[in-house]
Coordinates of N, CA, C and O in Angstrom, one line a residue:
M1 N -0.7 -23.2 -17.2 CA 0.0 -22.4 -16.2 C -0.5 -22.7 -14.8 O -1.7 -22.7 -14.6
E2 N 0.4 -23.0 -13.9 CA 0.0 -23.2 -12.5 C 0.7 -22.2 -11.6 O 1.9 -21.9 -11.8
I3 N 0.0 -21.7 -10.6 CA 0.5 -20.7 -9.7 C 0.3 -21.2 -8.3 O -0.8 -21.6 -7.9
L4 N 1.4 -21.3 -7.5 CA 1.4 -21.7 -6.1 C 1.9 -20.5 -5.3 O 3.0 -20.0 -5.4
I5 N 1.0 -20.1 -4.4 CA 1.3 -19.0 -3.5 C 2.3 -19.6 -2.4 O 1.9 -20.6 -1.8
K6 N 3.4 -19.0 -2.2 CA 4.4 -19.5 -1.2 C 4.4 -18.6 0.0 O 4.8 -19.1 1.1
K7 N 4.1 -17.3 -0.1 CA 4.3 -16.4 1.0 C 3.5 -15.1 0.6 O 3.4 -14.7 -0.5
A8 N 2.9 -14.5 1.7 CA 2.2 -13.3 1.5 C 2.3 -12.5 2.8 O 2.2 -13.1 3.9
G9 N 2.3 -11.2 2.8 CA 2.3 -10.4 4.0 C 1.8 -9.0 3.7 O 1.9 -8.5 2.6
V10 N 1.2 -8.5 4.7 CA 0.6 -7.1 4.6 C 1.7 -6.2 5.2 O 2.2 -6.4 6.3
T11 N 2.0 -5.1 4.4 CA 3.0 -4.1 4.9 C 2.3 -2.8 5.1 O 1.3 -2.5 4.4
S12 N 2.6 -2.1 6.1 CA 2.0 -0.8 6.5 C 0.5 -0.9 6.7 O -0.2 0.1 6.5
G13 N 0.0 -2.1 7.0 CA -1.4 -2.3 7.2 C -2.2 -2.1 6.0 O -3.5 -2.2 6.0
L14 N -1.6 -2.0 4.8 CA -2.4 -1.6 3.6 C -1.9 -2.3 2.3 O -2.8 -2.5 1.4
F15 N -0.7 -2.6 2.2 CA -0.2 -3.1 0.9 C 0.3 -4.6 1.1 O 0.5 -5.1 2.2
L16 N 0.4 -5.3 -0.1 CA 0.7 -6.7 0.0 C 2.1 -7.0 -0.7 O 2.4 -6.4 -1.7
T17 N 2.9 -7.8 0.0 CA 4.1 -8.4 -0.6 C 3.8 -9.9 -0.7 O 3.1 -10.5 0.2
Y18 N 4.2 -10.5 -1.8 CA 3.9 -11.9 -2.0 C 4.9 -12.6 -2.9 O 5.6 -11.9 -3.6
E19 N 5.0 -13.9 -2.7 CA 5.9 -14.7 -3.4 C 5.1 -15.9 -4.0 O 4.3 -16.5 -3.3
F20 N 5.3 -16.2 -5.2 CA 4.6 -17.3 -5.8 C 5.5 -18.0 -6.8 O 6.5 -17.5 -7.3
E21 N 5.1 -19.3 -7.1 CA 5.8 -20.1 -8.0 C 4.9 -20.3 -9.2 O 3.8 -20.7 -9.0
Q22 N 5.4 -20.0 -10.4 CA 4.6 -20.1 -11.6 C 5.3 -21.1 -12.5 O 6.5 -21.0 -12.8
T23 N 4.5 -22.2 -12.9 CA 5.0 -23.2 -13.7 C 4.4 -23.1 -15.1 O 3.1 -23.2 -15.2
D24 N 5.2 -23.0 -16.1 CA 4.7 -22.9 -17.5 C 5.5 -23.9 -18.3 O 6.8 -23.8 -18.3
S25 N 4.9 -24.9 -18.9 CA 5.6 -25.9 -19.8 C 6.9 -26.4 -19.1 O 8.0 -26.4 -19.6
N26 N 6.7 -26.9 -17.9 CA 7.8 -27.5 -17.1 C 8.9 -26.5 -16.7 O 10.0 -26.9 -16.3
V27 N 8.7 -25.2 -16.9 CA 9.6 -24.2 -16.4 C 9.0 -23.5 -15.2 O 7.9 -23.0 -15.2
K28 N 9.8 -23.6 -14.1 CA 9.3 -23.1 -12.9 C 10.0 -21.7 -12.6 O 11.2 -21.6 -12.6
N29 N 9.2 -20.7 -12.3 CA 9.7 -19.4 -12.0 C 9.2 -19.0 -10.6 O 8.0 -19.2 -10.3
I30 N 10.1 -18.4 -9.8 CA 9.7 -17.9 -8.5 C 9.7 -16.4 -8.6 O 10.7 -15.8 -9.0
N31 N 8.6 -15.8 -8.3 CA 8.4 -14.4 -8.4 C 8.1 -13.8 -7.0 O 7.3 -14.3 -6.2
K32 N 8.8 -12.7 -6.7 CA 8.6 -11.9 -5.5 C 8.1 -10.5 -5.9 O 8.7 -9.9 -6.7
T33 N 7.0 -10.1 -5.3 CA 6.4 -8.8 -5.7 C 5.9 -8.0 -4.5 O 5.5 -8.6 -3.5
K34 N 6.1 -6.7 -4.6 CA 5.6 -5.7 -3.7 C 4.7 -4.9 -4.5 O 5.0 -4.4 -5.6
S35 N 3.5 -4.6 -3.9 CA 2.6 -3.8 -4.6 C 2.2 -2.5 -3.8 O 2.2 -2.5 -2.6
D36 N 1.8 -1.5 -4.5 CA 1.4 -0.2 -3.9 C -0.1 -0.1 -4.0 O -0.7 0.9 -3.7
L37 N -0.8 -1.2 -4.4 CA -2.3 -1.2 -4.4 C -2.8 -1.6 -3.1 O -2.3 -2.6 -2.5
P38 N -3.8 -0.9 -2.5 CA -4.3 -1.3 -1.2 C -5.0 -2.6 -1.3 O -5.6 -2.9 -2.3
I39 N -4.8 -3.4 -0.2 CA -5.5 -4.7 -0.2 C -7.0 -4.6 -0.1 O -7.5 -3.6 0.5
H40 N -7.7 -5.5 -0.7 CA -9.2 -5.5 -0.6 C -9.7 -6.1 0.7 O -9.0 -6.8 1.4
D41 N -10.9 -5.8 1.0 CA -11.5 -6.3 2.3 C -11.5 -7.8 2.4 O -11.3 -8.3 3.5
D42 N -11.8 -8.5 1.4 CA -11.8 -10.0 1.5 C -10.4 -10.5 1.8 O -10.3 -11.5 2.6
L43 N -9.4 -9.9 1.3 CA -8.0 -10.3 1.7 C -7.7 -10.0 3.1 O -7.1 -10.8 3.9
R44 N -8.1 -8.8 3.6 CA -7.9 -8.4 5.0 C -8.6 -9.4 5.9 O -8.1 -9.8 6.9
K45 N -9.9 -9.7 5.5 CA -10.7 -10.7 6.3 C -10.0 -12.1 6.3 O -10.0 -12.7 7.4
A46 N -9.4 -12.5 5.2 CA -8.7 -13.8 5.2 C -7.5 -13.8 6.1 O -7.2 -14.8 6.8
F47 N -6.8 -12.7 6.2 CA -5.7 -12.6 7.1 C -6.2 -12.6 8.6 O -5.7 -13.3 9.4
R48 N -7.3 -11.9 8.8 CA -7.9 -11.9 10.2 C -8.4 -13.2 10.6 O -8.4 -13.6 11.8
A49 N -8.8 -14.0 9.7 CA -9.3 -15.4 10.0 C -8.2 -16.3 10.5 O -8.5 -17.3 11.2
L50 N -7.0 -15.9 10.3 CA -5.9 -16.7 10.9 C -5.6 -16.4 12.4 O -4.9 -17.1 13.0
I51 N -6.2 -15.3 12.9 CA -5.9 -14.9 14.2 C -6.2 -16.0 15.3 O -5.3 -16.2 16.1
P52 N -7.3 -16.6 15.3 CA -7.6 -17.6 16.3 C -6.5 -18.8 16.3 O -6.1 -19.3 17.3
H53 N -6.1 -19.1 15.1 CA -5.0 -20.2 14.9 C -3.7 -19.7 15.5 O -3.0 -20.3 16.2
F54 N -3.4 -18.4 15.1 CA -2.1 -17.8 15.5 C -2.0 -17.8 17.0 O -1.0 -18.2 17.6
V55 N -3.1 -17.3 17.7 CA -3.0 -17.1 19.2 C -3.1 -18.5 19.9 O -2.5 -18.6 20.9
F56 N -3.8 -19.5 19.3 CA -3.8 -20.8 19.9 C -2.5 -21.5 19.8 O -2.0 -22.1 20.7
I57 N -1.9 -21.5 18.6 CA -0.6 -22.1 18.4 C 0.5 -21.5 19.3 O 1.3 -22.2 19.8
C58 N 0.4 -20.2 19.5 CA 1.4 -19.5 20.3 C 1.0 -19.5 21.8 O 1.7 -18.9 22.6
E59 N -0.1 -20.2 22.1 CA -0.5 -20.3 23.5 C -0.8 -19.0 24.2 O -0.7 -18.9 25.4
E60 N -1.3 -18.1 23.4 CA -1.7 -16.8 23.9 C -3.1 -16.9 24.5 O -3.5 -16.3 25.5
I61 N -4.0 -17.6 23.8 CA -5.3 -17.9 24.2 C -5.4 -19.5 24.1 O -5.3 -20.0 23.0
T62 N -5.7 -20.1 25.2 CA -5.7 -21.6 25.2 C -7.1 -22.2 25.4 O -7.2 -23.4 25.4
D63 N -8.1 -21.4 25.5 CA -9.5 -21.9 25.6 C -9.9 -22.5 24.3 O -10.3 -21.7 23.3
E64 N -9.9 -23.8 24.1 CA -10.3 -24.5 22.9 C -11.7 -24.2 22.4 O -11.9 -24.0 21.2
E65 N -12.6 -24.1 23.3 CA -14.0 -23.8 22.9 C -14.1 -22.4 22.3 O -14.8 -22.2 21.3
L66 N -13.4 -21.4 22.9 CA -13.4 -20.1 22.5 C -12.8 -20.0 21.1 O -13.3 -19.3 20.2
I67 N -11.7 -20.7 20.9 CA -11.0 -20.7 19.6 C -11.9 -21.3 18.5 O -12.0 -20.7 17.4
L68 N -12.5 -22.4 18.8 CA -13.4 -23.0 17.9 C -14.6 -22.1 17.5 O -15.0 -22.0 16.3
K69 N -15.1 -21.4 18.5 CA -16.2 -20.4 18.2 C -15.7 -19.3 17.3 O -16.5 -18.9 16.4
A70 N -14.6 -18.8 17.6 CA -14.0 -17.8 16.7 C -13.7 -18.2 15.3 O -14.0 -17.5 14.3
I71 N -13.3 -19.5 15.2 CA -13.0 -20.0 13.8 C -14.3 -20.2 13.1 O -14.4 -19.8 11.9
N72 N -15.3 -20.7 13.7 CA -16.6 -21.0 13.1 C -17.6 -19.8 12.9 O -18.5 -19.8 12.2
N73 N -17.3 -18.7 13.7 CA -18.2 -17.6 13.7 C -17.4 -16.3 13.6 O -17.4 -15.4 14.5
Y74 N -16.8 -16.1 12.4 CA -16.0 -14.9 12.1 C -16.7 -13.6 12.5 O -16.2 -12.7 13.1
D75 N -18.0 -13.5 12.0 CA -18.7 -12.3 12.2 C -18.9 -11.9 13.6 O -18.9 -10.7 14.0
E76 N -19.1 -12.8 14.5 CA -19.3 -12.6 15.9 C -18.1 -12.3 16.7 O -18.1 -11.7 17.8
Y77 N -16.9 -12.8 16.2 CA -15.7 -12.7 17.0 C -14.6 -11.8 16.4 O -13.8 -11.2 17.1
L78 N -14.5 -11.7 15.1 CA -13.4 -11.1 14.4 C -13.7 -10.0 13.5 O -12.8 -9.3 13.0
E79 N -15.0 -9.8 13.2 CA -15.4 -8.8 12.2 C -15.2 -7.3 12.7 O -14.6 -6.5 12.1
D80 N -15.7 -7.1 13.9 CA -15.7 -5.7 14.4 C -15.4 -5.7 15.9 O -16.1 -6.5 16.7
K81 N -14.5 -5.0 16.4 CA -14.1 -4.9 17.8 C -15.3 -4.5 18.7 O -15.4 -5.0 19.8
E82 N -16.0 -3.5 18.2 CA -17.1 -3.0 19.0 C -18.2 -4.0 19.3 O -18.9 -4.0 20.3
T83 N -18.5 -4.9 18.4 CA -19.5 -5.9 18.5 C -19.0 -7.3 18.8 O -19.8 -8.2 19.0
S84 N -17.7 -7.5 18.9 CA -17.2 -8.8 19.1 C -17.6 -9.4 20.5 O -17.6 -8.7 21.5
L85 N -17.8 -10.7 20.5 CA -18.1 -11.4 21.7 C -16.9 -11.6 22.6 O -17.0 -11.9 23.7
Y86 N -15.7 -11.4 22.0 CA -14.4 -11.5 22.7 C -13.4 -10.5 22.1 O -12.6 -10.9 21.2
P87 N -13.5 -9.3 22.5 CA -12.6 -8.2 21.8 C -11.1 -8.5 22.1 O -10.3 -7.8 21.4
E88 N -10.8 -9.4 22.9 CA -9.3 -9.7 23.2 C -8.6 -10.1 21.9 O -7.4 -9.8 21.7
F89 N -9.4 -10.7 20.9 CA -8.8 -11.1 19.6 C -8.2 -9.9 18.9 O -7.3 -10.0 18.1
F90 N -8.7 -8.7 19.2 CA -8.3 -7.5 18.5 C -6.9 -6.9 19.0 O -6.4 -6.0 18.4
K91 N -6.4 -7.6 20.0 CA -5.0 -7.2 20.4 C -4.0 -7.8 19.4 O -2.8 -7.5 19.4
Y92 N -4.4 -8.8 18.6 CA -3.5 -9.5 17.7 C -3.7 -9.2 16.3 O -4.8 -8.8 15.9
Y93 N -2.6 -9.3 15.5 CA -2.6 -9.0 14.1 C -1.8 -10.1 13.4 O -0.6 -10.3 13.9
V94 N -2.3 -10.6 12.4 CA -1.5 -11.6 11.5 C -0.9 -10.8 10.4 O -1.7 -10.2 9.6
S95 N 0.4 -10.7 10.3 CA 1.1 -9.9 9.2 C 1.4 -10.7 8.0 O 1.4 -10.2 6.9
D96 N 1.8 -12.0 8.2 CA 2.2 -12.7 7.0 C 2.2 -14.2 7.3 O 2.1 -14.7 8.4
F97 N 2.2 -15.0 6.2 CA 2.3 -16.4 6.3 C 3.3 -16.9 5.2 O 3.5 -16.3 4.2
T98 N 3.9 -18.1 5.5 CA 4.8 -18.7 4.6 C 4.5 -20.2 4.5 O 4.2 -20.9 5.5
L99 N 4.5 -20.7 3.3 CA 4.3 -22.2 3.0 C 5.6 -22.7 2.4 O 6.1 -22.1 1.5
A100 N 6.0 -23.8 3.0 CA 7.2 -24.4 2.5 C 7.0 -25.9 2.5 O 6.2 -26.5 3.3
G101 N 7.8 -26.6 1.6 CA 7.7 -28.1 1.6 C 6.9 -28.5 0.4 O 6.4 -27.7 -0.4
K102 N 6.7 -29.8 0.3 CA 5.9 -30.4 -0.9 C 5.1 -31.6 -0.4 O 5.4 -32.2 0.6
G103 N 4.1 -31.9 -1.2 CA 3.3 -33.1 -0.9 C 2.6 -33.1 0.5 O 1.9 -32.2 0.8
D104 N 2.9 -34.2 1.2 CA 2.3 -34.3 2.6 C 3.1 -33.6 3.6 O 2.8 -33.8 4.8
N105 N 4.1 -32.9 3.2 CA 5.0 -32.2 4.2 C 5.0 -30.7 4.0 O 6.0 -30.1 4.1
I106 N 3.8 -30.1 3.8 CA 3.8 -28.7 3.6 C 3.7 -28.0 5.0 O 2.8 -28.4 5.8
K107 N 4.6 -27.1 5.3 CA 4.6 -26.5 6.6 C 4.2 -25.0 6.4 O 4.5 -24.3 5.5
L108 N 3.4 -24.6 7.4 CA 2.9 -23.3 7.5 C 3.5 -22.5 8.6 O 3.6 -23.1 9.8
R109 N 3.9 -21.3 8.4 CA 4.5 -20.5 9.4 C 3.7 -19.2 9.4 O 3.6 -18.5 8.3
I110 N 3.1 -18.8 10.5 CA 2.3 -17.6 10.6 C 3.1 -16.6 11.5 O 3.5 -16.9 12.6
S111 N 3.2 -15.3 11.1 CA 3.8 -14.3 11.9 C 2.8 -13.2 12.1 O 1.9 -12.9 11.3
G112 N 3.0 -12.5 13.2 CA 2.1 -11.4 13.6 C 2.6 -10.6 14.8 O 3.8 -10.6 15.1
A113 N 1.7 -9.9 15.4 CA 2.0 -9.1 16.5 C 0.9 -9.0 17.5 O -0.2 -9.4 17.2
K114 N 1.3 -8.5 18.7 CA 0.3 -8.3 19.8 C 0.5 -6.9 20.3 O 1.6 -6.5 20.5
S115 N -0.6 -6.2 20.4 CA -0.6 -4.8 20.9 C -0.5 -4.9 22.5 O -1.4 -5.6 23.1
L116 N 0.4 -4.2 23.1 CA 0.5 -4.3 24.5 C -0.2 -3.1 25.2 O -0.6 -2.1 24.5
E117 N -0.4 -3.2 26.5 CA -1.1 -2.1 27.2 C -0.3 -0.8 27.1 O -0.9 0.3 27.3
S118 N 1.0 -0.9 26.9 CA 1.9 0.3 26.8 C 1.8 1.0 25.5 O 2.6 1.9 25.2
F119 N 0.9 0.5 24.6 CA 0.7 1.0 23.3 C 1.9 0.6 22.4 O 2.0 1.1 21.3
E120 N 2.7 -0.2 22.8 CA 3.8 -0.8 22.0 C 3.3 -2.1 21.4 O 2.2 -2.6 21.8
S121 N 4.0 -2.7 20.6 CA 3.6 -4.0 20.1 C 4.8 -5.0 20.1 O 6.0 -4.5 20.0
I122 N 4.5 -6.2 20.1 CA 5.6 -7.2 20.1 C 5.3 -8.2 18.9 O 4.1 -8.6 18.8
S123 N 6.3 -8.4 18.1 CA 6.1 -9.3 16.9 C 6.6 -10.7 17.3 O 7.6 -10.8 18.0
F124 N 6.0 -11.7 16.8 CA 6.5 -13.0 17.0 C 5.9 -13.9 15.9 O 5.0 -13.6 15.1
T125 N 6.5 -15.1 15.7 CA 6.2 -16.1 14.7 C 5.8 -17.4 15.4 O 6.4 -17.8 16.4
A126 N 4.7 -17.9 15.0 CA 4.2 -19.2 15.6 C 5.1 -20.3 15.1 O 5.7 -20.3 14.0
P127 N 5.2 -21.4 15.9 CA 5.9 -22.6 15.5 C 5.2 -23.1 14.2 O 4.0 -23.0 14.0
E128 N 6.1 -23.7 13.3 CA 5.5 -24.3 12.1 C 4.5 -25.4 12.4 O 4.7 -26.1 13.3
I129 N 3.5 -25.4 11.5 CA 2.5 -26.4 11.6 C 2.6 -27.2 10.3 O 2.5 -26.6 9.2
I130 N 2.7 -28.5 10.3 CA 2.6 -29.4 9.1 C 1.1 -29.5 8.8 O 0.3 -30.0 9.7
L131 N 0.7 -29.1 7.6 CA -0.8 -29.0 7.3 C -1.4 -30.4 7.2 O -2.6 -30.5 7.2
D132 N -0.7 -31.5 7.0 CA -1.2 -32.8 7.0 C -1.0 -33.5 8.3 O -1.0 -34.8 8.3
S133 N -0.8 -32.8 9.4 CA -0.5 -33.4 10.7 C -1.7 -33.5 11.5 O -2.7 -32.7 11.3
T134 N -1.8 -34.3 12.5 CA -2.9 -34.4 13.4 C -2.5 -33.8 14.8 O -3.2 -33.8 15.7
K135 N -1.2 -33.2 14.8 CA -0.8 -32.6 16.1 C -1.5 -31.4 16.5 O -1.7 -31.1 17.6
Y136 N -1.9 -30.6 15.5 CA -2.7 -29.4 15.7 C -4.2 -29.7 15.7 O -4.7 -30.2 14.7
K137 N -4.8 -29.4 16.8 CA -6.3 -29.8 16.9 C -7.2 -29.2 15.8 O -8.1 -29.9 15.4
F138 N -6.9 -28.0 15.3 CA -7.8 -27.4 14.4 C -7.2 -27.4 13.0 O -7.4 -26.4 12.2
V139 N -6.4 -28.4 12.6 CA -5.7 -28.4 11.4 C -6.6 -28.3 10.1 O -6.2 -27.6 9.2
E140 N -7.7 -29.0 10.2 CA -8.6 -28.9 9.0 C -9.1 -27.5 8.8 O -9.2 -27.0 7.7
D141 N -9.5 -26.8 9.9 CA -10.0 -25.4 9.8 C -8.9 -24.5 9.3 O -9.1 -23.6 8.5
L142 N -7.7 -24.8 9.8 CA -6.5 -24.0 9.4 C -6.2 -24.2 7.9 O -6.0 -23.2 7.2
K143 N -6.3 -25.4 7.4 CA -6.1 -25.6 6.0 C -7.1 -24.9 5.1 O -6.8 -24.3 4.1
D144 N -8.4 -24.9 5.6 CA -9.4 -24.2 4.9 C -9.1 -22.7 4.9 O -9.3 -22.0 3.8
A145 N -8.7 -22.1 6.0 CA -8.4 -20.7 6.1 C -7.3 -20.3 5.2 O -7.3 -19.3 4.5
V146 N -6.3 -21.2 5.1 CA -5.1 -20.9 4.2 C -5.5 -21.0 2.8 O -5.1 -20.2 1.9
E147 N -6.4 -21.9 2.4 CA -6.9 -22.0 1.0 C -7.6 -20.7 0.6 O -7.5 -20.2 -0.5
V148 N -8.5 -20.2 1.5 CA -9.2 -19.0 1.3 C -8.2 -17.8 1.1 O -8.3 -17.0 0.2
L149 N -7.2 -17.8 2.0 CA -6.2 -16.7 1.9 C -5.4 -16.8 0.6 O -5.2 -15.8 -0.1
K150 N -5.0 -18.0 0.2 CA -4.3 -18.1 -1.1 C -5.2 -17.7 -2.3 O -4.7 -17.0 -3.2
H151 N -6.5 -18.0 -2.2 CA -7.4 -17.6 -3.3 C -7.5 -16.1 -3.3 O -7.5 -15.5 -4.4
E152 N -7.6 -15.4 -2.2 CA -7.7 -14.0 -2.1 C -6.4 -13.3 -2.6 O -6.4 -12.2 -3.2
V153 N -5.2 -13.9 -2.3 CA -3.9 -13.4 -2.8 C -3.9 -13.5 -4.4 O -3.5 -12.5 -5.0
I154 N -4.4 -14.6 -4.9 CA -4.5 -14.7 -6.4 C -5.4 -13.7 -7.0 O -5.1 -13.0 -8.0
A155 N -6.6 -13.4 -6.3 CA -7.5 -12.4 -6.8 C -6.8 -11.0 -6.8 O -7.0 -10.2 -7.7
Y156 N -6.0 -10.8 -5.7 CA -5.3 -9.5 -5.7 C -4.3 -9.4 -6.8 O -4.2 -8.4 -7.5
M157 N -3.6 -10.5 -7.1 CA -2.6 -10.6 -8.2 C -3.3 -10.3 -9.5 O -2.7 -9.7 -10.4
E158 N -4.6 -10.7 -9.6 CA -5.4 -10.5 -10.9 C -6.1 -9.1 -10.9 O -6.8 -8.9 -11.8
G159 N -5.8 -8.3 -9.9 CA -6.3 -6.9 -10.0 C -7.3 -6.5 -9.0 O -7.7 -5.4 -8.9
K160 N -7.8 -7.4 -8.1 CA -8.8 -7.1 -7.1 C -8.1 -6.3 -6.0 O -7.1 -6.8 -5.4
H161 N -8.5 -5.1 -5.7 CA -7.9 -4.3 -4.7 C -8.9 -3.2 -4.2 O -9.9 -3.0 -4.8
A162 N -8.5 -2.6 -3.1 CA -9.4 -1.5 -2.6 C -9.1 -0.3 -3.4 O -8.0 -0.2 -4.0
P163 N -9.9 0.7 -3.4 CA -9.7 1.9 -4.1 C -8.4 2.6 -3.6 O -8.2 2.6 -2.4
K164 N -7.6 3.2 -4.5 CA -6.5 4.0 -4.1 C -7.0 5.2 -3.3 O -8.0 5.7 -3.6
A165 N -6.1 5.6 -2.4 CA -6.5 6.8 -1.6 C -6.6 8.0 -2.5 O -5.8 8.2 -3.5
Q166 N -7.4 9.0 -2.2 CA -7.6 10.2 -3.0 C -6.3 11.0 -2.8 O -5.9 11.3 -1.7
M167 N -5.7 11.4 -3.9 CA -4.5 12.1 -3.9 C -4.7 13.6 -3.6 O -3.9 14.3 -3.0
E168 N -5.7 14.2 -4.2 CA -5.9 15.6 -4.1 C -7.1 15.9 -3.2 O -8.2 15.2 -3.3
M169 N -6.9 16.8 -2.3 CA -8.0 17.1 -1.3 C -9.1 17.9 -2.0 O -10.3 17.6 -1.8
F170 N -8.8 18.9 -2.8 CA -9.8 19.8 -3.5 C -9.4 19.9 -4.9 O -9.0 21.0 -5.4
P171 N -9.7 18.9 -5.8 CA -9.4 19.0 -7.2 C -10.1 20.1 -7.9 O -9.6 20.7 -8.8
E172 N -11.3 20.5 -7.4 CA -12.0 21.6 -8.1 C -11.3 22.9 -8.0 O -11.3 23.7 -8.9
E173 N -10.6 23.2 -6.9 CA -9.9 24.4 -6.7 C -8.8 24.5 -7.7 O -8.5 25.6 -8.2
E174 N -8.1 23.4 -7.9 CA -7.0 23.4 -8.9 C -7.5 23.7 -10.3 O -6.9 24.5 -11.0
E175 N -8.6 23.2 -10.7 CA -9.2 23.4 -12.0 C -9.6 24.9 -12.1 O -9.4 25.6 -13.1
Y176 N -10.1 25.5 -11.0 CA -10.5 26.9 -10.9 C -9.3 27.8 -11.1 O -9.3 28.7 -11.9
E177 N -8.2 27.4 -10.4 CA -7.0 28.2 -10.5 C -6.4 28.2 -12.0 O -5.9 29.2 -12.5
E178 N -6.5 27.1 -12.6 CA -6.0 27.0 -14.0 C -6.8 27.8 -14.9 O -6.3 28.4 -15.9
E179 N -8.1 27.9 -14.7 CA -9.0 28.7 -15.6 C -8.7 30.1 -15.5 O -8.9 30.9 -16.4
E180 N -8.4 30.6 -14.2 CA -8.1 32.0 -14.0 C -6.8 32.5 -14.7 O -6.7 33.6 -15.1
A181 N -5.9 31.6 -14.9 CA -4.6 32.0 -15.5 C -4.7 32.3 -16.9 O -5.5 32.2 -17.7

């Protein structure tokens, strides 16, 4: 069995929708899934790792040295807004990615948003990047980031997720009320 991730996106900042192609004995199935399990931290980190690429491709931040530093030093630039060497990255959010094509012609499309000073946000999609192209300066780093992201989506599919939110605020009180009755 072979699984190819074709698309994944974070909804409501917490849940994952994804599309994958599953091949069994020469039968190809395309599956689209929405889940109510919260995404795990490694998956969130993998989406955040696309931010430097997203902003550079969209010409939001054009400083190549800064982008390369952010790509190579996730912990110093993208992990935490309070300690980031460049908190400007935290204005951006990558919401989803799509892979299309085959062989040497696989195209990546990244979508996301930017938080504005007005506390509104604007959503946009980066131009497609051919992953085997030399037109994009950081294509090898982008391919690596996409592979990590696909791996984390598969881990999510296999059950890796953050704990579900606690449904009851005071479960002890409910037990106490039942005992009194």
